[in-house]
Each structure stands twice: as C-alpha cells, then as structure tokens.
Coordinates of C-alpha atoms in Angstrom, one line a residue:
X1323 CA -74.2 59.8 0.6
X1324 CA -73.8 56.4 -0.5
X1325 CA -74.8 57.2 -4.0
X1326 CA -72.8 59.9 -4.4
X1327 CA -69.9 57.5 -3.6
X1328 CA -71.1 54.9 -6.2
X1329 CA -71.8 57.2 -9.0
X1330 CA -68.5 59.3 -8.2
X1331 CA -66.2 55.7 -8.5
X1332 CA -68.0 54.9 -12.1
X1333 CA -67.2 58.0 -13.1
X1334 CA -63.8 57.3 -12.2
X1335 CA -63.7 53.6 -14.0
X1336 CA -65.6 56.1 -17.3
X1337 CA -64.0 58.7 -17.4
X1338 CA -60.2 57.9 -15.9
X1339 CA -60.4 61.1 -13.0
X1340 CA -62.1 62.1 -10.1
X1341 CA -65.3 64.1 -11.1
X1342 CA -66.0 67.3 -9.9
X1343 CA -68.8 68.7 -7.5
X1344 CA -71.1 70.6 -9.4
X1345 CA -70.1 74.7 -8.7
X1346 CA -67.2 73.5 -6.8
X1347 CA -63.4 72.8 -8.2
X1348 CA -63.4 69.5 -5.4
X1349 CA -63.3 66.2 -6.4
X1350 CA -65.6 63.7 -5.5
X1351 CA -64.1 61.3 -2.9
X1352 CA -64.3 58.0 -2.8
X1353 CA -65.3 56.3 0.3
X1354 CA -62.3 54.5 2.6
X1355 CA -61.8 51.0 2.2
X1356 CA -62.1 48.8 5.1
X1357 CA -60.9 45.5 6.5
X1358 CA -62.2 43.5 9.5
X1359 CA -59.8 41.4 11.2
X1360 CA -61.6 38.7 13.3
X1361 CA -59.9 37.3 15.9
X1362 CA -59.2 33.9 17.7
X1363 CA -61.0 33.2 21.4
X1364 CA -63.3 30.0 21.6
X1365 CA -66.8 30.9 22.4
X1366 CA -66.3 34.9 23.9
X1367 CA -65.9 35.1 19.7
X1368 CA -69.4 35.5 19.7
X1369 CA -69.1 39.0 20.3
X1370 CA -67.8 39.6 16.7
X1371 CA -71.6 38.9 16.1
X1372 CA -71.8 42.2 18.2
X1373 CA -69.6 44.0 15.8
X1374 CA -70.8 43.0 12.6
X1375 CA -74.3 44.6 14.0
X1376 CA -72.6 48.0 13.8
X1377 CA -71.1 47.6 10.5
X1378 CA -74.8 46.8 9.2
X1379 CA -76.6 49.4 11.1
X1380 CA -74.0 52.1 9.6
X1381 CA -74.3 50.6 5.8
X1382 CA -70.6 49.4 6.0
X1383 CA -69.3 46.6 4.1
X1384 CA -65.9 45.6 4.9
X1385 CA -63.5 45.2 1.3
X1386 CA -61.3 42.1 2.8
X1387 CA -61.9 40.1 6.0
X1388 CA -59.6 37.7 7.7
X1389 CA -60.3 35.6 10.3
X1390 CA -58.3 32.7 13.0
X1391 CA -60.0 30.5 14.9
X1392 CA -63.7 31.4 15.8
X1393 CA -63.4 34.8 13.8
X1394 CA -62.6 32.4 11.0
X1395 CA -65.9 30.8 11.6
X1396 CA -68.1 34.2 12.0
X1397 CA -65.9 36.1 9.0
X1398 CA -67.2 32.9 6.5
X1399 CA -71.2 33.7 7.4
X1400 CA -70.8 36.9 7.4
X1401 CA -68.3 36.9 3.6
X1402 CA -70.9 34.6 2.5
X1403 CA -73.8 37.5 2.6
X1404 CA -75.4 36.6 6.2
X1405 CA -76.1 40.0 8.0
X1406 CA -75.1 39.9 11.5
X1407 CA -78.7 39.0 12.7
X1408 CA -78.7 36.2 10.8
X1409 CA -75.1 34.8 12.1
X1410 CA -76.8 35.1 15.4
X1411 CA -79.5 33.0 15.2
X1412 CA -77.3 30.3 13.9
X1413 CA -75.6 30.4 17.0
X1414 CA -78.9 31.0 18.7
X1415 CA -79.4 27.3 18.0
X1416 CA -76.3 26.3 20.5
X1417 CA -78.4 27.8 23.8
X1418 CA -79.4 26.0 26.5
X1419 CA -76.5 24.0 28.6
X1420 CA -72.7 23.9 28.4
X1421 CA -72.8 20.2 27.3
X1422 CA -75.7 20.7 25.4
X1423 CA -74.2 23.4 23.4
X1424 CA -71.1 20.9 23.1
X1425 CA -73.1 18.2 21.6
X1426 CA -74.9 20.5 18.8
X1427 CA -71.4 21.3 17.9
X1428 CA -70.2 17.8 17.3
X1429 CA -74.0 16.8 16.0
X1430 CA -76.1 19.7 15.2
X1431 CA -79.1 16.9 14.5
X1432 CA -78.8 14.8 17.6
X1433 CA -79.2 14.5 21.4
X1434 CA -76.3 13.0 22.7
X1435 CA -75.5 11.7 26.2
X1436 CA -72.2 12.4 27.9
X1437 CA -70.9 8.8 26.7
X1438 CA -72.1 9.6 23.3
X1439 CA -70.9 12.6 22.9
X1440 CA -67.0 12.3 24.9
X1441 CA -65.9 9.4 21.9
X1442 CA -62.3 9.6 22.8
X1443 CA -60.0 9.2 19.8
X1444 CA -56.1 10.1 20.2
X1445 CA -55.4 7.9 16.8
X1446 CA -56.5 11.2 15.4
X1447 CA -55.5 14.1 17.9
X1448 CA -58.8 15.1 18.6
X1449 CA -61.4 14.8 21.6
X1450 CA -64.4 15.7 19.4
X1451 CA -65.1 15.4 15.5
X1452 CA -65.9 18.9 14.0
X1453 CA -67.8 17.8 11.1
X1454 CA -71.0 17.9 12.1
X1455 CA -70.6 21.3 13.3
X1456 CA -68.7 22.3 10.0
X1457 CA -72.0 20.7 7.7
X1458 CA -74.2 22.6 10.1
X1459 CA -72.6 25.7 9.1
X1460 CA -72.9 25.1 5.4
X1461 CA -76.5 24.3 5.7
X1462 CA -76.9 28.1 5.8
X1463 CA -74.9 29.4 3.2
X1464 CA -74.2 28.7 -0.5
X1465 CA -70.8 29.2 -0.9
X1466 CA -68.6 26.2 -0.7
X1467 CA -65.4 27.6 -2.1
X1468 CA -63.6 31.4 -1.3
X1469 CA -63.8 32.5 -4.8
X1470 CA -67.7 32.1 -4.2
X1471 CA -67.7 34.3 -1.3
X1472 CA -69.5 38.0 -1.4
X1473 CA -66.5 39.7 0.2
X1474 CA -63.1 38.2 -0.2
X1475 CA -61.9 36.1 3.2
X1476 CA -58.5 35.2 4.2
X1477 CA -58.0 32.8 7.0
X1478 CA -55.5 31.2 9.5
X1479 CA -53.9 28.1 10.6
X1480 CA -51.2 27.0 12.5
X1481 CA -48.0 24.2 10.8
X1482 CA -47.6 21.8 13.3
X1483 CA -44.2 21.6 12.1
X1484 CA -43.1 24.5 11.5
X1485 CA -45.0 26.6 14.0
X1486 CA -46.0 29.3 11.4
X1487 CA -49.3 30.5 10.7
X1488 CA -50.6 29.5 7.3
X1489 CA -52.8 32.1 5.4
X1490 CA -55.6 30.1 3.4
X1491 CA -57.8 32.1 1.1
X1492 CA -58.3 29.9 -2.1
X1493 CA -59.9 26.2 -2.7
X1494 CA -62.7 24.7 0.0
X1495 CA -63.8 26.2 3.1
X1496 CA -65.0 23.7 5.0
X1497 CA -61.2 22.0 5.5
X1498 CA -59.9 25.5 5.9
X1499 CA -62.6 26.2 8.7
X1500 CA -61.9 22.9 10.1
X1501 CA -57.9 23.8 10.4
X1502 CA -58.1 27.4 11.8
X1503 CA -60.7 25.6 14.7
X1504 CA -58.3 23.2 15.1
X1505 CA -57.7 23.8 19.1
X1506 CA -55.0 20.9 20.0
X1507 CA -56.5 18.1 22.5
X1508 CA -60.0 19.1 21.4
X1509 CA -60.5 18.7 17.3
X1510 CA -57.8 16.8 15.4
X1511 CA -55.3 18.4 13.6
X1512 CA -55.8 18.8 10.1
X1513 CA -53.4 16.8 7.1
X1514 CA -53.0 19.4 4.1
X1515 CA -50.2 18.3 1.8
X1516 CA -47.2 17.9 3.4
X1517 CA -48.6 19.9 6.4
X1518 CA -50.4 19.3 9.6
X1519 CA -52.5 22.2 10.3
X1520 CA -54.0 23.4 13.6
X1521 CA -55.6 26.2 15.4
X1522 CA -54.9 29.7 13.9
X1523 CA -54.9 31.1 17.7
X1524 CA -51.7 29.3 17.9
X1525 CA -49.4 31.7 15.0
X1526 CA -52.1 34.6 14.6
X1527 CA -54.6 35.3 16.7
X1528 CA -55.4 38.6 15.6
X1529 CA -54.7 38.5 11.6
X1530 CA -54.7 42.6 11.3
X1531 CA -51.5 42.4 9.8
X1532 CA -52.7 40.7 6.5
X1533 CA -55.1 43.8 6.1
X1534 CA -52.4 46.3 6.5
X1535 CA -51.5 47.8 2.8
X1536 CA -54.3 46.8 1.5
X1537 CA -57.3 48.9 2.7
X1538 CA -57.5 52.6 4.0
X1539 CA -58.9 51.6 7.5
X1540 CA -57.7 48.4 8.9
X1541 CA -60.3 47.2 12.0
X1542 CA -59.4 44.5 14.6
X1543 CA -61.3 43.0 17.0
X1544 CA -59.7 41.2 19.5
X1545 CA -61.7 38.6 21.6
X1546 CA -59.4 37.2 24.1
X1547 CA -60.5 38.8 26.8
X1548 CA -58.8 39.1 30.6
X1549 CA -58.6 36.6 33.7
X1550 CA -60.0 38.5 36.6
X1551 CA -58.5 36.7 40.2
X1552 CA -61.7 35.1 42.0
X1553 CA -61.8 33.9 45.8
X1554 CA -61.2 29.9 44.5
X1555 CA -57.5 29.1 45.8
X1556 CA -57.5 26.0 43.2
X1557 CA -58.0 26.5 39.7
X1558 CA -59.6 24.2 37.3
X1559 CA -57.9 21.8 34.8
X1560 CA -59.7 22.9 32.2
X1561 CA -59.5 26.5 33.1
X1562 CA -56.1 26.3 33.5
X1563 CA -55.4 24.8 30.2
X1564 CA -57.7 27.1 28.0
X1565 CA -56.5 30.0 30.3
X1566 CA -52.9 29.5 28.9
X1567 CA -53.7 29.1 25.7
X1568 CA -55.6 32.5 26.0
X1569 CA -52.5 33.9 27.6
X1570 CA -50.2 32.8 24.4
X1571 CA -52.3 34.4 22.6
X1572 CA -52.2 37.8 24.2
X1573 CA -48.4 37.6 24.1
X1574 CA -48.6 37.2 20.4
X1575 CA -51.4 40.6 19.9
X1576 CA -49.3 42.4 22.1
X1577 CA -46.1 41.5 20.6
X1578 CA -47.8 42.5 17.1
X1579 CA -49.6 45.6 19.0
X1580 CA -45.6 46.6 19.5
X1581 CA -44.5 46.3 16.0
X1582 CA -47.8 47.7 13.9
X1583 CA -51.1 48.7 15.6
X1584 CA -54.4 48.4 13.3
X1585 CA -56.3 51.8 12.7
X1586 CA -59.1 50.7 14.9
X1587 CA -58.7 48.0 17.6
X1588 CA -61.6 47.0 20.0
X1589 CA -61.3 44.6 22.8
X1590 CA -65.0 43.4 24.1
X1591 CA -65.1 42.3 27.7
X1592 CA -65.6 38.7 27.6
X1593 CA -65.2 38.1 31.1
X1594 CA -66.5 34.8 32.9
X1595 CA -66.7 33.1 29.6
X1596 CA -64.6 30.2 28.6
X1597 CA -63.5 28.5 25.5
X1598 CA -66.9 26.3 24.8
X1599 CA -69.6 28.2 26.5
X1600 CA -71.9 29.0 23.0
X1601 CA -75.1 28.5 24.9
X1602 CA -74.4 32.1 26.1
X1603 CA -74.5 34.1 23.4
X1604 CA -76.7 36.9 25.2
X1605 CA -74.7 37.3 28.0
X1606 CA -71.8 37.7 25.8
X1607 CA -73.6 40.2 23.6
X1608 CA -74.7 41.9 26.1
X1609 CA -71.1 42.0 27.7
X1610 CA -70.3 43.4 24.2
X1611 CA -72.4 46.3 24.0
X1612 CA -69.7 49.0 25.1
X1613 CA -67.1 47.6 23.0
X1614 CA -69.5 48.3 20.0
X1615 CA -70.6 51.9 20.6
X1616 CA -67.2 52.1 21.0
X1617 CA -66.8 51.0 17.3
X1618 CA -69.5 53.0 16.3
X1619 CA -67.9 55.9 17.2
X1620 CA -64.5 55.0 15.9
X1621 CA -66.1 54.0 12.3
X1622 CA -68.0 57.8 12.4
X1623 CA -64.7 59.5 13.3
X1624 CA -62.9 57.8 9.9
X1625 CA -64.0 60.1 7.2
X1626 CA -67.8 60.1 7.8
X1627 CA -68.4 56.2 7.6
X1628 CA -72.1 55.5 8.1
X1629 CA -73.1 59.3 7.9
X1630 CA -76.0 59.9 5.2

C-alpha cells in the first residue's frame, strides 16, 4: 500500500493531478500527514519510547514532531533516524539505581559518589550540570543542527521573563535540548540572547498546538501521569515539589484540551514514577503497553494507517 502512496504523490509532483486507479474514475489518495507531539514529564517520558514502537511496527513516519522537556529529548533521537528500539537502549544505559541513573545523567563516563555527584552551584541556578548527559546523547546521532534532522523537530522552552513558551526549531540542538530540560532548582537556566530560557513543561507541556494546521492527523502523547493517594500521612519534599510542578502542568493540557483537542491524544499510566527515576525504563514500558494498543488502534482507524 505504501508504494501505491509513493508512486501516486510523484505522479502528482509529474503530472500536476491525482492519477487515476486503473478501470476506476477514483483518484489515487495520498496518505494523511502526521504529527507527533511529545510531551513534558521527567523520567515517566520514557514511555514515548513506547509509542514510537507503534509508529515503527505500523511503517508510520511522523511529517513534523515537537517536543518540551523530555519529549524534546526522545523527539531529537528519534528526528535524527533512531527507530524506537534504538532510543531504548540509549536509555537502557541509565538502569540500575535511582542515584546511579542520576549520575550517568550528569556523567555518562563516570562513577560518581553522592559528594561527587550533588556539586551544589546556585551562582548558576542549577543543582546538576546537564552537559554530560547532553554529549552523551550526541554520541549516538549525527545531526548537530535541526536543518540536519531526518524529520523536521520543533521544540519548547520557557522565558524566564516573560513566562512564554519559546518555540526553537532552527540553529544547534544541543543548547535547545539543554533549555527545554531546563527543570528550575535542578539544571540551570539557559542565557539565549536577551533571554533566560528554562523548562518547556513550564509554558507548553504538551506542544499539539504547533502541529495543528499543519498535518491531517495531529497525535499527542501526554506523559504526566496522575497522583494516586497512598497510606503515608506526610509527603516527601521532593515529591511534593515535582508533584506540583506535574500538577501546573495538567492545568496548562487541560486548559489547552478546553480550547483545541489534538486528533489523537494518549495518556500512558505512569503511576509510581517520579521525575528522575530512568533506571526504570521497563517498568515504565511495561506500564505503557495499554496506552499503545490503544494508539495502535487509533492510528488503524485514521484512513488505514499501517494497513498493507
């Protein structure tokens, strides 16, 4: 079916029409266009890994994807040519323990001890440097700037200033990456121009909206999950402040839910995971798994996608 598609849209670009079926007076139809919105969640955004799995196993290639946050981070692998296999055993890497996973992110190279690893630096904004992480990333891809990317990418960040989401899809991706990841207390803000950018999550944690227009079928995947009450009367600090980040976040989607809904939106269950835990990336896919069928079925309903 896929050939037809091809051969029917340069027959188009030949010819200036839609070709016709042979014995038939129908013309061929292209295929739908598709963006992929991925969206902002700290570590449960390792189920996008989950979704990208369908889109290979149907033969789908998204036209435009945009990202905020770790979706920014999974939408540059995967806009760079990784298939979703490969994307996971990048991350892959990061099992073993919480802190562990926490050090390959600030050193992909290096076994750090606590002391090593917690360098406080408030000069900067930022508990942790991101670099390392960002340089382990481009080890396994070649593209260095958008317009080298395989499928175009637009990403988010926040202006510290002005509290508006910045859309970035031209020039370098590694200070672009570092920006939308940008999560206040814990990586420091990032100085672009006259702007200090910061976390995507923050303006746009769902960036379905910059799809909308531009594609026939316009696909979000939201990752930021649900709190489910537990039998703990006290609550963590560092529950409670990721937890309220998460819940600005859901304000913003459902605010945006309210005004424009995206053609397909899918929610994986992300529950029991927290902002930093990417040493469990099974449990998350496997947490996952209905929210992908799910997709599945939602691509195969939109005008055949996958069917051959």
């Amino acid at each position: 079916m896929k050939r037809v598609w091809h051969i029917g849209l340069l027959l188009v670009c030949l010819f200036g029409s839609a070709p016709m079926l042979a014995g038939s007076d129908r013309p061929l139809q292209a295929p739908p266009t598709v963006g992929l919105a991925l969206g902002s969640g700290g570590a449960a955004g390792l189920a996008h890994i989950a979704m990208l799995q369908v889109f290979d196993e149907l033969g789908v290639k998204p036209q435009h994807i945009t990202g905020s946050s770790i979706g920014a981070v999974i939408g540059v692998l995967y806009a760079a040519g990784l298939s979703a296999d490969q994307i996971h055993d990048i991350f892959a890497d990061f099992d073993g323990s919480s802190l562990g996973a926490l050090s390959r992110m600030v050193r992909p190279d290096a076994r750090l001890g606590l002391t090593d690893l917690l360098r406080l630096n408030l000069g900067n904004g930022g508990l942790l440097d991101a670099s390392g992480f960002l340089e382990f990333l481009a080890s396994h891809i070649k593209a260095r700037r958008f317009d080298e990317l395989a499928i175009p990418l637009a990403i988010v960040a926040t202006d510290y200033w002005t509290g508006e989401p910045v859309v970035i899809s031209q020039g370098e991706l590694l200070p672009a990456l570092a920006a939308s990841m940008a999560v206040p207390g814990l990586f420091a803000p990032q100085p672009s121009g006259e702007r200090l950018l910061l976390d995507g999550g923050m303006s746009n944690p769902l960036p379905y909206n910059l799809l909308q227009g531009q594609v026939d079928i316009v696909v979000a995947i939201d990752v930021t999950g649900t709190r489910m009450r537990d039998e703990q009367d006290e609550v963590e600090i560092s529950d409670l402040l990721f937890n309220t980040f998460k819940i600005m976040q859901q304000s913003i989607i459902r605010a945006q839910m309210a005004a424009s809904r995206p053609d397909i939106y899918i929610k994986p269950d992300n529950n029991g995971i927290r902002l930093l835990h990417f040493n469990r990336i099974e449990a998350i896919l496997t947490q996952a798994e209905p929210a992908a069928a799910e997709l599945k079925q939602a691509l195969l309903r939109r005008a055949g996608l996958g069917q051959r």
